Coordinates of C-alpha atoms in Angstrom, one line a residue:
Chain A
X1 CA 148.7 -115.5 -6.3
X2 CA 152.0 -115.7 -7.9
X3 CA 154.2 -119.0 -6.6
X4 CA 156.9 -117.3 -5.9
X5 CA 155.7 -115.3 -3.6
X6 CA 157.4 -114.3 -0.5
X7 CA 156.2 -116.3 3.4
X8 CA 157.3 -115.7 6.4
X9 CA 154.6 -116.4 9.9
X10 CA 155.7 -113.5 11.7
X11 CA 155.8 -109.9 9.8
X12 CA 155.8 -106.5 12.3
X13 CA 154.2 -103.5 10.7
X14 CA 156.7 -100.9 12.1
X15 CA 160.5 -101.0 13.8
X16 CA 159.4 -97.8 17.5
X17 CA 159.4 -99.4 20.5
X18 CA 155.8 -101.3 19.9
X19 CA 156.9 -102.9 17.1
X20 CA 160.2 -104.0 18.6
X21 CA 158.8 -105.9 21.3
X22 CA 156.4 -107.3 19.4
X23 CA 159.1 -109.1 17.2
X24 CA 161.4 -110.3 20.9
X25 CA 157.7 -111.2 23.0
X26 CA 157.0 -112.8 19.3
X27 CA 160.9 -114.4 18.6
X28 CA 160.6 -115.8 22.5
X29 CA 157.7 -117.1 22.1
X30 CA 158.7 -119.5 20.1
X31 CA 158.5 -117.8 16.3
X32 CA 161.7 -117.9 14.7
X33 CA 160.2 -116.8 11.7
X34 CA 159.4 -112.5 12.6
X35 CA 160.4 -109.4 10.5
X36 CA 160.2 -106.4 11.2
X37 CA 159.7 -103.3 8.7
X38 CA 161.0 -100.2 9.1
X39 CA 160.1 -97.9 6.9
X40 CA 162.6 -95.1 8.2
X41 CA 166.3 -95.7 7.8
X42 CA 166.2 -96.8 11.4
X43 CA 164.4 -98.6 14.2
X44 CA 163.2 -97.5 16.9
X45 CA 160.6 -95.0 16.1
X46 CA 159.9 -91.4 17.6
X47 CA 161.6 -92.3 20.9
X48 CA 164.8 -91.7 17.7
X49 CA 163.8 -87.4 18.6
X50 CA 162.5 -87.4 22.3
X51 CA 165.8 -87.2 23.6
X52 CA 164.5 -86.7 27.2
X53 CA 165.2 -89.1 30.1
X54 CA 161.8 -90.5 32.1
X55 CA 161.7 -93.8 29.3
X56 CA 162.1 -97.0 31.4
X57 CA 160.9 -96.0 34.8
X58 CA 158.6 -99.6 35.1
X59 CA 160.1 -101.5 33.0
X60 CA 164.1 -101.1 33.7
X61 CA 164.0 -99.1 37.4
X62 CA 166.2 -96.5 35.5
X63 CA 165.2 -93.6 34.0
X64 CA 166.2 -93.7 30.8
X65 CA 166.4 -91.5 27.3
X66 CA 164.3 -92.4 24.2
X67 CA 167.8 -93.4 22.5
X68 CA 169.3 -95.4 25.2
X69 CA 165.5 -96.9 25.3
X70 CA 164.8 -98.4 22.1
X71 CA 168.8 -99.1 22.0
X72 CA 168.4 -101.7 24.5
X73 CA 165.0 -103.4 22.8
X74 CA 167.4 -102.8 19.5
X75 CA 170.9 -104.4 21.0
X76 CA 168.9 -107.2 21.7
X77 CA 166.9 -107.7 18.7
X78 CA 170.0 -107.7 17.2
X79 CA 171.1 -110.6 19.5
X80 CA 168.1 -112.4 18.4
X81 CA 169.3 -112.0 14.3
X82 CA 165.4 -110.7 14.4
X83 CA 165.4 -109.4 10.6
X84 CA 164.7 -105.6 10.2
X85 CA 163.4 -104.2 6.1
X86 CA 164.4 -100.4 7.1
X87 CA 163.4 -97.9 4.6
X88 CA 160.7 -100.2 3.2
X89 CA 157.9 -99.3 3.3
X90 CA 154.2 -101.0 3.8
X91 CA 151.5 -100.3 1.1
X92 CA 148.9 -102.5 1.8
X93 CA 147.9 -105.6 4.1
X94 CA 145.2 -107.7 2.9
X95 CA 142.4 -108.9 5.1
X96 CA 144.3 -112.5 3.9
X97 CA 147.2 -110.9 5.6
X98 CA 148.8 -110.1 1.9
X99 CA 151.9 -107.9 3.0
X100 CA 152.6 -105.3 -0.1
X101 CA 155.7 -103.3 0.3
X102 CA 158.2 -100.2 -1.2
X103 CA 161.4 -99.9 -0.8
X104 CA 163.9 -98.7 -3.0
X105 CA 166.2 -101.2 -3.2
X106 CA 163.6 -103.2 -4.3
X107 CA 160.6 -102.1 -5.5
X108 CA 157.5 -103.8 -4.6
X109 CA 157.0 -106.6 -2.7
X110 CA 154.5 -109.2 -1.6
X111 CA 154.8 -111.4 2.1
X112 CA 151.7 -113.5 2.3
X113 CA 151.9 -113.5 6.7
X114 CA 151.1 -116.4 8.9
X115 CA 150.5 -113.4 11.4
X116 CA 151.0 -109.8 11.3
X117 CA 151.8 -106.7 13.7
X118 CA 150.5 -103.8 13.6
X119 CA 153.1 -101.4 15.3
X120 CA 151.9 -98.0 12.6
X121 CA 152.3 -96.2 15.8
X122 CA 150.0 -92.8 16.0
X123 CA 150.8 -89.3 13.9
X124 CA 150.0 -85.8 15.4
X125 CA 146.9 -83.7 14.4
X126 CA 147.4 -81.3 12.0
X127 CA 146.3 -77.8 12.0
X128 CA 144.0 -78.1 9.8
X129 CA 142.0 -81.1 12.1
X130 CA 141.5 -77.7 14.3
X131 CA 139.7 -75.0 12.6
X132 CA 142.7 -72.1 14.2
X133 CA 141.6 -68.6 11.8
X134 CA 144.1 -66.4 9.8
X135 CA 146.4 -67.4 7.4
X136 CA 148.9 -69.9 6.8
X137 CA 151.7 -68.4 7.6
X138 CA 155.0 -70.3 7.6
X139 CA 156.0 -70.8 11.4
X140 CA 153.7 -72.8 12.7
X141 CA 155.2 -76.2 13.7
X142 CA 153.5 -79.4 15.5
X143 CA 155.5 -80.1 18.2
X144 CA 156.5 -83.5 17.3
X145 CA 157.7 -82.3 13.9
X146 CA 159.8 -79.0 15.4
X147 CA 160.7 -81.8 17.9
X148 CA 162.6 -83.5 14.9
X149 CA 164.2 -80.2 13.3
X150 CA 166.0 -79.5 17.0
X151 CA 167.1 -83.1 18.1
X152 CA 167.8 -84.4 15.1
X153 CA 168.6 -81.9 12.5
X154 CA 169.7 -79.3 14.9
X155 CA 167.7 -76.6 13.5
X156 CA 165.8 -73.8 15.2
X157 CA 162.2 -73.7 14.2
X158 CA 162.1 -70.0 15.7
X159 CA 163.0 -68.2 18.9
X160 CA 159.9 -66.1 20.3
X161 CA 156.7 -69.0 21.0
X162 CA 153.9 -69.7 22.0
X163 CA 152.0 -73.3 21.9
X164 CA 149.1 -74.1 21.9
X165 CA 147.6 -77.6 23.6
X166 CA 149.0 -78.7 26.2
X167 CA 149.8 -82.6 25.9
X168 CA 153.6 -84.3 26.6
X169 CA 155.1 -83.4 23.2
X170 CA 154.6 -79.7 23.6
X171 CA 155.0 -79.4 26.9
X172 CA 158.7 -81.2 26.5
X173 CA 159.6 -79.1 23.6
X174 CA 158.3 -76.3 25.7
X175 CA 161.2 -76.9 27.9
X176 CA 164.0 -77.8 24.7
X177 CA 163.1 -74.4 22.9
X178 CA 163.6 -72.6 26.5
X179 CA 166.7 -74.4 27.1
X180 CA 168.0 -74.2 23.6
X181 CA 167.7 -70.1 23.9
X182 CA 163.6 -69.0 22.7
X183 CA 161.3 -67.8 25.0
X184 CA 157.7 -70.2 25.8
X185 CA 155.6 -66.8 25.9
X186 CA 152.9 -69.4 26.9
X187 CA 151.0 -72.7 26.8
X188 CA 147.2 -72.2 26.0
X189 CA 145.1 -75.4 26.9
X190 CA 141.2 -75.4 25.7
X191 CA 140.2 -77.8 28.3
X192 CA 140.3 -76.9 31.9
X193 CA 142.5 -79.2 32.7
X194 CA 146.9 -80.0 30.8
X195 CA 146.4 -83.2 28.5
X196 CA 150.0 -84.2 29.4
X197 CA 151.8 -85.5 32.8
X198 CA 152.4 -83.8 35.6
X199 CA 156.1 -84.4 36.1
X200 CA 156.1 -83.0 32.8
X201 CA 154.8 -79.9 33.6
X202 CA 155.8 -79.7 36.6
X203 CA 159.8 -79.9 34.8
X204 CA 158.8 -79.0 31.6
X205 CA 156.6 -75.7 32.7
X206 CA 156.4 -74.3 36.5
X207 CA 160.7 -74.9 35.7
X208 CA 161.0 -72.8 33.8
X209 CA 158.5 -70.1 34.8
X210 CA 156.5 -70.3 31.8
X211 CA 153.0 -69.9 32.3
X212 CA 150.3 -72.6 31.5
X213 CA 146.7 -71.0 30.6
X214 CA 144.6 -74.0 30.8
X215 CA 140.4 -72.9 29.8
X216 CA 142.3 -70.7 26.7
X217 CA 143.0 -71.2 22.7
X218 CA 144.1 -69.4 20.1
X219 CA 141.4 -67.0 18.1
X220 CA 143.7 -65.0 15.7
X221 CA 147.1 -65.9 14.0
X222 CA 149.0 -62.7 12.5
X223 CA 151.4 -62.7 9.8
X224 CA 151.1 -63.0 6.1
X225 CA 154.8 -64.9 5.1
X226 CA 156.1 -65.4 8.9
X227 CA 153.7 -65.9 12.1
X228 CA 154.0 -61.8 13.2
X229 CA 151.4 -62.7 16.5
X230 CA 149.4 -65.0 18.2
X231 CA 145.6 -63.8 19.7
X232 CA 145.0 -65.8 23.4
X233 CA 141.5 -65.6 24.5
X234 CA 139.7 -67.6 27.0
X235 CA 137.1 -70.1 27.5
X236 CA 133.2 -70.1 28.6
X237 CA 131.8 -73.7 29.3
X238 CA 131.5 -75.0 25.7
X239 CA 134.9 -73.9 25.3
X240 CA 133.7 -71.1 23.4
X241 CA 135.8 -67.7 23.4
X242 CA 134.9 -65.1 25.5
X243 CA 135.0 -61.9 24.3
X244 CA 136.8 -59.2 26.2
X245 CA 139.7 -61.6 26.8
X246 CA 142.0 -61.6 23.9
X247 CA 145.5 -61.5 25.1
X248 CA 147.9 -60.6 21.9
X249 CA 150.8 -62.5 22.0
X250 CA 154.0 -61.1 19.4
X251 CA 156.3 -63.7 18.1
X252 CA 157.9 -66.1 15.2
X253 CA 155.7 -69.7 16.4
X254 CA 153.1 -71.3 17.1
X255 CA 153.5 -75.2 18.3
X256 CA 150.5 -77.6 18.1
X257 CA 150.4 -80.0 20.6
X258 CA 146.9 -80.6 20.6
X259 CA 146.4 -84.6 20.1
X260 CA 147.6 -87.1 18.4
X261 CA 145.7 -90.2 16.3
X262 CA 147.0 -93.5 15.6
X263 CA 148.1 -94.0 11.9
X264 CA 145.1 -96.4 10.7
X265 CA 145.2 -96.0 7.4
X266 CA 146.8 -99.7 6.0
X267 CA 144.7 -101.4 9.1
X268 CA 141.4 -100.0 7.7
X269 CA 142.4 -101.7 4.0
X270 CA 142.9 -104.9 5.9
X271 CA 139.2 -104.8 6.8
X272 CA 140.0 -103.9 10.0
X273 CA 137.2 -102.2 12.7
X274 CA 137.9 -99.6 14.3
X275 CA 136.5 -98.5 17.7
X276 CA 135.6 -94.4 17.0
X277 CA 136.5 -93.6 20.3
X278 CA 140.4 -94.3 19.9
X279 CA 140.9 -94.4 16.3
X280 CA 142.2 -97.7 16.8
X281 CA 141.8 -101.7 16.1
X282 CA 138.9 -102.9 18.1
X283 CA 140.7 -106.3 19.7
X284 CA 139.9 -108.9 21.7
X285 CA 141.3 -110.5 25.1
X286 CA 144.7 -111.5 22.4
X287 CA 145.7 -107.7 20.7
X288 CA 144.0 -109.3 18.4
X289 CA 141.3 -106.9 15.6
X290 CA 138.6 -108.1 14.0
X291 CA 140.4 -110.4 11.2
X292 CA 141.6 -112.8 12.4
X293 CA 145.6 -112.7 12.3
X294 CA 145.7 -109.6 12.6
X295 CA 147.2 -107.8 15.9
X296 CA 147.9 -105.3 17.1
X297 CA 149.9 -102.5 19.6
X298 CA 150.6 -99.4 20.3
X299 CA 150.3 -95.8 19.5
X300 CA 148.4 -97.4 16.9
X301 CA 146.1 -98.8 18.9
X302 CA 145.4 -95.9 21.5
X303 CA 147.5 -93.2 22.4
X304 CA 150.0 -94.2 25.1
X305 CA 152.0 -91.5 27.3
X306 CA 154.0 -94.2 28.9
X307 CA 156.6 -96.3 26.1
X308 CA 157.1 -99.1 28.8
X309 CA 152.4 -99.8 28.4
X310 CA 153.5 -99.8 25.2
X311 CA 156.4 -102.2 24.9
X312 CA 153.9 -104.3 28.0
X313 CA 151.6 -104.6 25.8
X314 CA 153.9 -104.9 22.7
X315 CA 155.6 -107.9 24.5
X316 CA 151.5 -109.8 25.0
X317 CA 151.2 -109.2 20.9
X318 CA 153.9 -110.3 19.8
X319 CA 153.5 -113.2 22.3
X320 CA 149.4 -113.7 21.1
X321 CA 150.9 -113.4 16.9
X322 CA 153.3 -116.4 17.6
X323 CA 150.9 -118.5 19.4
X324 CA 148.4 -118.0 16.6
X325 CA 151.1 -119.1 13.6
X326 CA 151.7 -122.2 16.3
X327 CA 148.7 -123.4 16.9
X328 CA 145.5 -124.9 14.4
X329 CA 144.3 -120.7 12.9
X330 CA 141.2 -122.2 12.9
X331 CA 140.9 -123.1 16.5
X332 CA 142.4 -119.3 17.0
X333 CA 139.9 -117.3 15.3
X334 CA 136.5 -119.2 16.9
X335 CA 134.3 -116.5 19.0
X336 CA 134.8 -112.7 20.4
X337 CA 134.7 -113.3 23.3
X338 CA 132.6 -111.5 26.1
X339 CA 132.0 -106.9 25.7
X340 CA 133.3 -105.3 28.3
X341 CA 131.5 -101.9 28.7
X342 CA 133.6 -98.9 29.5
X343 CA 130.3 -96.1 31.3
X344 CA 130.4 -93.4 33.5
X345 CA 133.7 -91.4 33.3
X346 CA 135.4 -94.1 32.1
X347 CA 135.8 -93.3 28.1
X348 CA 137.0 -97.4 26.8
X349 CA 139.2 -99.9 27.7
X350 CA 142.0 -101.7 25.5
X351 CA 141.0 -105.1 25.2
X352 CA 136.7 -104.5 24.1
X353 CA 136.2 -108.6 24.3
X354 CA 138.0 -110.7 26.0
X355 CA 136.6 -114.8 25.7
X356 CA 138.3 -116.4 29.3
X357 CA 138.3 -119.4 27.8
X358 CA 141.4 -117.9 25.7
X359 CA 142.5 -115.0 27.8
X360 CA 145.8 -115.3 29.7
X361 CA 146.1 -116.1 34.1
X362 CA 145.7 -113.0 34.3
X363 CA 145.2 -109.8 31.6
X364 CA 146.1 -105.9 31.6
X365 CA 143.0 -104.3 31.1
X366 CA 143.5 -100.6 30.2
X367 CA 141.8 -97.6 30.1
X368 CA 141.5 -93.7 29.6
X369 CA 138.7 -91.4 31.3
X370 CA 136.9 -88.2 30.3
X371 CA 137.3 -85.5 32.8
X372 CA 139.6 -84.8 35.9
X373 CA 138.6 -87.1 38.6
X374 CA 139.3 -86.7 42.5
X375 CA 138.9 -89.5 44.7
X376 CA 136.8 -91.5 43.2
X377 CA 136.2 -96.1 43.0
X378 CA 137.7 -97.3 39.2
X379 CA 135.0 -100.6 39.6
X380 CA 134.9 -104.0 37.2
X381 CA 131.3 -105.5 37.2
X382 CA 131.0 -108.8 35.9
X383 CA 127.3 -108.3 34.9
X384 CA 125.9 -107.4 38.8
X385 CA 128.4 -108.6 40.8
X386 CA 131.3 -105.9 41.4
X387 CA 134.2 -107.6 41.7
X388 CA 137.2 -104.5 42.0
X389 CA 137.0 -101.7 43.9
X390 CA 139.9 -99.2 43.9
X391 CA 140.2 -95.9 45.1
X392 CA 142.3 -93.4 43.4
X393 CA 143.1 -89.9 44.5
X394 CA 143.4 -88.4 41.5
X395 CA 142.6 -89.4 37.8
X396 CA 143.1 -87.0 34.2
X397 CA 142.3 -88.2 31.0
X398 CA 146.4 -87.6 29.5
X399 CA 147.4 -91.0 32.5
X400 CA 146.0 -94.0 31.1
X401 CA 144.7 -96.4 34.3
X402 CA 144.2 -99.9 34.1
X403 CA 143.0 -102.9 36.1
X404 CA 143.7 -106.6 36.4
X405 CA 141.6 -109.3 35.5
X406 CA 141.5 -113.1 36.4
X407 CA 140.5 -115.6 34.5
X408 CA 139.6 -117.6 37.3
X409 CA 136.8 -115.3 38.1
X410 CA 135.7 -114.6 34.9
X411 CA 135.2 -118.4 34.5
X412 CA 133.6 -118.4 37.6
X413 CA 131.0 -116.5 36.2
X414 CA 128.4 -119.0 34.2
X415 CA 126.4 -117.2 31.6
X416 CA 128.6 -114.2 31.7
X417 CA 126.8 -111.5 29.3
X418 CA 129.1 -108.4 30.3
X419 CA 131.5 -107.4 31.8
X420 CA 132.0 -102.7 33.4
X421 CA 134.5 -100.9 34.1
X422 CA 133.1 -97.7 35.7
X423 CA 133.5 -95.2 38.2
X424 CA 132.0 -94.8 41.5
X425 CA 131.6 -91.9 43.6
X426 CA 131.7 -94.6 46.9
Chain B
X1 CA 158.4 -69.4 64.4
X2 CA 157.9 -69.4 61.0
X3 CA 155.7 -72.5 59.3
X4 CA 155.6 -72.5 55.6
X5 CA 153.4 -74.7 53.9
X6 CA 154.6 -76.5 50.0
X7 CA 152.0 -77.9 47.5
X8 CA 153.7 -80.0 45.3
X9 CA 152.9 -82.7 42.9
X10 CA 155.4 -85.4 42.9
X11 CA 157.5 -87.1 39.9
X12 CA 158.7 -90.3 40.7
X13 CA 155.6 -92.0 39.0
X14 CA 152.9 -91.1 36.6
X15 CA 150.4 -91.5 39.9
X16 CA 151.6 -87.3 40.5
X17 CA 150.6 -87.9 44.1
X18 CA 149.7 -84.1 45.2
X19 CA 152.0 -83.2 48.6
X20 CA 151.7 -81.1 51.3
X21 CA 155.4 -80.1 52.6
X22 CA 155.7 -78.8 55.9
X23 CA 158.7 -76.4 57.0
X24 CA 159.7 -75.1 60.0
X25 CA 161.7 -72.0 59.5
X26 CA 163.5 -74.2 56.6
X27 CA 163.6 -77.4 58.3
X28 CA 161.0 -79.8 56.9
X29 CA 158.7 -81.0 59.4
X30 CA 156.0 -83.2 57.5
X31 CA 155.9 -84.4 54.4
X32 CA 152.0 -85.8 53.4
X33 CA 149.2 -87.2 50.3
X34 CA 152.9 -89.1 49.0
X35 CA 151.4 -93.5 48.2
X36 CA 155.0 -94.1 49.1
X37 CA 158.2 -93.7 50.5
X38 CA 159.6 -92.2 47.0
X39 CA 157.1 -89.4 47.5
X40 CA 158.8 -88.8 50.9
X41 CA 161.8 -88.3 50.0
X42 CA 161.0 -86.4 46.4
X43 CA 158.9 -83.8 48.8
X44 CA 161.5 -83.3 51.1
X45 CA 164.4 -83.5 48.5
X46 CA 162.1 -80.7 45.9
X47 CA 161.8 -77.7 49.0
X48 CA 165.4 -77.7 50.4
X49 CA 167.5 -79.5 47.1
X50 CA 165.9 -79.3 44.4
X51 CA 167.9 -81.3 41.1
X52 CA 167.4 -82.9 37.1
X53 CA 168.9 -84.4 34.7
X54 CA 170.2 -82.5 31.5
X55 CA 168.5 -83.1 28.3
X56 CA 170.0 -82.0 25.2
X57 CA 172.0 -82.4 21.9
X58 CA 175.7 -81.5 20.4
X59 CA 176.4 -81.1 18.0
X60 CA 178.5 -84.1 15.8
X61 CA 181.3 -84.7 13.4
X62 CA 182.3 -87.7 11.4
X63 CA 179.3 -89.5 11.6
X64 CA 177.7 -90.9 8.4
X65 CA 173.8 -90.7 9.7
X66 CA 173.8 -88.4 13.0
X67 CA 173.9 -84.0 12.3
X68 CA 173.4 -84.1 16.5
X69 CA 174.2 -86.6 19.2
X70 CA 171.6 -86.2 22.0
X71 CA 173.4 -86.5 25.4
X72 CA 172.3 -85.9 29.6
X73 CA 174.1 -85.1 32.8
X74 CA 174.8 -88.8 34.0
X75 CA 173.4 -87.6 37.6
X76 CA 171.3 -85.0 38.2
X77 CA 172.0 -81.9 39.0
X78 CA 170.6 -78.7 40.6
X79 CA 168.2 -77.1 39.1
X80 CA 170.0 -73.4 39.8
X81 CA 172.5 -74.6 37.7
X82 CA 170.0 -75.5 34.2
X83 CA 171.3 -72.9 32.7
X84 CA 175.2 -73.3 33.7
X85 CA 175.0 -76.8 31.7
X86 CA 173.5 -75.6 28.9
X87 CA 175.3 -72.5 28.1
X88 CA 179.0 -74.6 28.8
X89 CA 177.7 -76.6 25.9
X90 CA 177.1 -74.5 23.5
X91 CA 179.6 -75.0 21.2
X92 CA 180.9 -78.3 22.4
X93 CA 181.1 -81.3 19.3
X94 CA 181.6 -84.8 19.5
X95 CA 183.5 -87.1 17.7
X96 CA 182.1 -90.0 15.3
X97 CA 182.5 -93.0 16.2
X98 CA 180.2 -92.4 19.3
X99 CA 178.6 -95.1 22.0
X100 CA 176.2 -94.5 24.6
X101 CA 177.4 -92.9 27.5
X102 CA 180.9 -92.4 26.6
X103 CA 181.7 -88.2 27.8
X104 CA 181.5 -85.5 25.8
X105 CA 182.0 -83.3 29.2
X106 CA 183.6 -83.9 32.0
X107 CA 182.4 -82.7 35.1
X108 CA 180.6 -79.8 33.8
X109 CA 179.3 -76.4 35.2
X110 CA 181.6 -77.3 38.2
X111 CA 178.9 -79.5 39.1
X112 CA 181.4 -83.1 39.2
X113 CA 178.6 -84.6 37.0
X114 CA 179.8 -85.6 34.0
X115 CA 177.9 -85.3 29.8
X116 CA 177.1 -88.5 28.4
X117 CA 176.0 -89.7 24.8
X118 CA 172.9 -91.4 25.0
X119 CA 172.6 -92.1 21.2
X120 CA 175.3 -93.8 19.1
X121 CA 175.8 -92.1 16.1

């Protein structure tokens, strides 16, 4: 290793909502040598293009727009004097926490970090991952790309729109395009339930009379140079299109809102173990990944629907990263803890390992359910003993759920070998 | 006497409680399905006087970094006036420097509500 290598206590990869909250929390926890690396020319990440309101209800008890929510964190980071490098992209993170960056200003740099916080966010699932038939004409946009075009660039991507997928960005864009004078014919969703938040279905579709076609998908895209029409058909329980149900919608634009994928290329290179379910790192109670000193939070860890929870989670990761560098690293990277099993309708939990000795007095375990459920109980078991049993009237895959575990409960149980989070009918 | 029930989904928080609002001759007599008082208030308001915050963008002149500046109605406005608001905003341009909270258009569409910037530019 070269003697000239820069050394920093904490390097935060990404200056969006997760990175900002992590950096601020790390600083506030007592570690002031914090550096944010951001590839865009400004902080705030995706919030800059999320101009709609509804952010911050939990954190600030008021409804902010994305840019306003981001600015509160940017102001705080400015106040603390947290250093950031904009226009700086991370090329590689080694398992020894050497972070390689590239920027127009400085070329390639290497930084040895005491701890790394992964906060790279996620990407939209592209059309290539979908197997939609037809040519590849202009006029097919991911919803987030269209959002950027409209809200940042001031360009209208089309006038007659069909949206495939009912993720939140697609719902938001249905309203946004309508307000900009476009006509949104429908939102087609292949699943029998929407992947978006209820409030978005009410305020973005119902308010404007835009139909949400559940159990429907696109079976044909017409047009060679530009989209001319799409055909939508109903699907059966196995998600196969039902012949005879096709409806053709003449349009110039097809927008895709078909899911988000955590962006973990850097994590993979660093040797971080990824979950096949979340596609994000497998983490313990400290949001530490399988590589010592590398922490993860926000959408790179698992896709969130509310930024408030991103901020909370990221603050926890930042605090833990600060503790890691301030404590004896040997001590901090000991055993992995007790596995948390997600069963009976619970798709995954974050974290997936908990060491009761190292957890705080309470720990928020976030999870998603696999289907739409009504009147089910969320139960937590310590081995065979049920310690929590809480009824929820409605749960849906699009809305993240959580349980709060108490350290005292876990410590009270000797020889604890498994924690289970599951849904029960009674 | 005309009794009517309306099914709504509360949008106050991510719980999305399914509400049933009962009206008699256009007057709300009960709200059920809510788990907190905000749900009751939302249910009553949504069937009698629904309101929304409108968010959109306007072009900004003279900014080194931004082409557009995001804006919102400072308060919620009647749902039926959403299109009046965006129509009145078409053609409006902001002039940099813009601070969050700056008034971009006062008393939009006769609502008594100002449209304010939500981003610096």
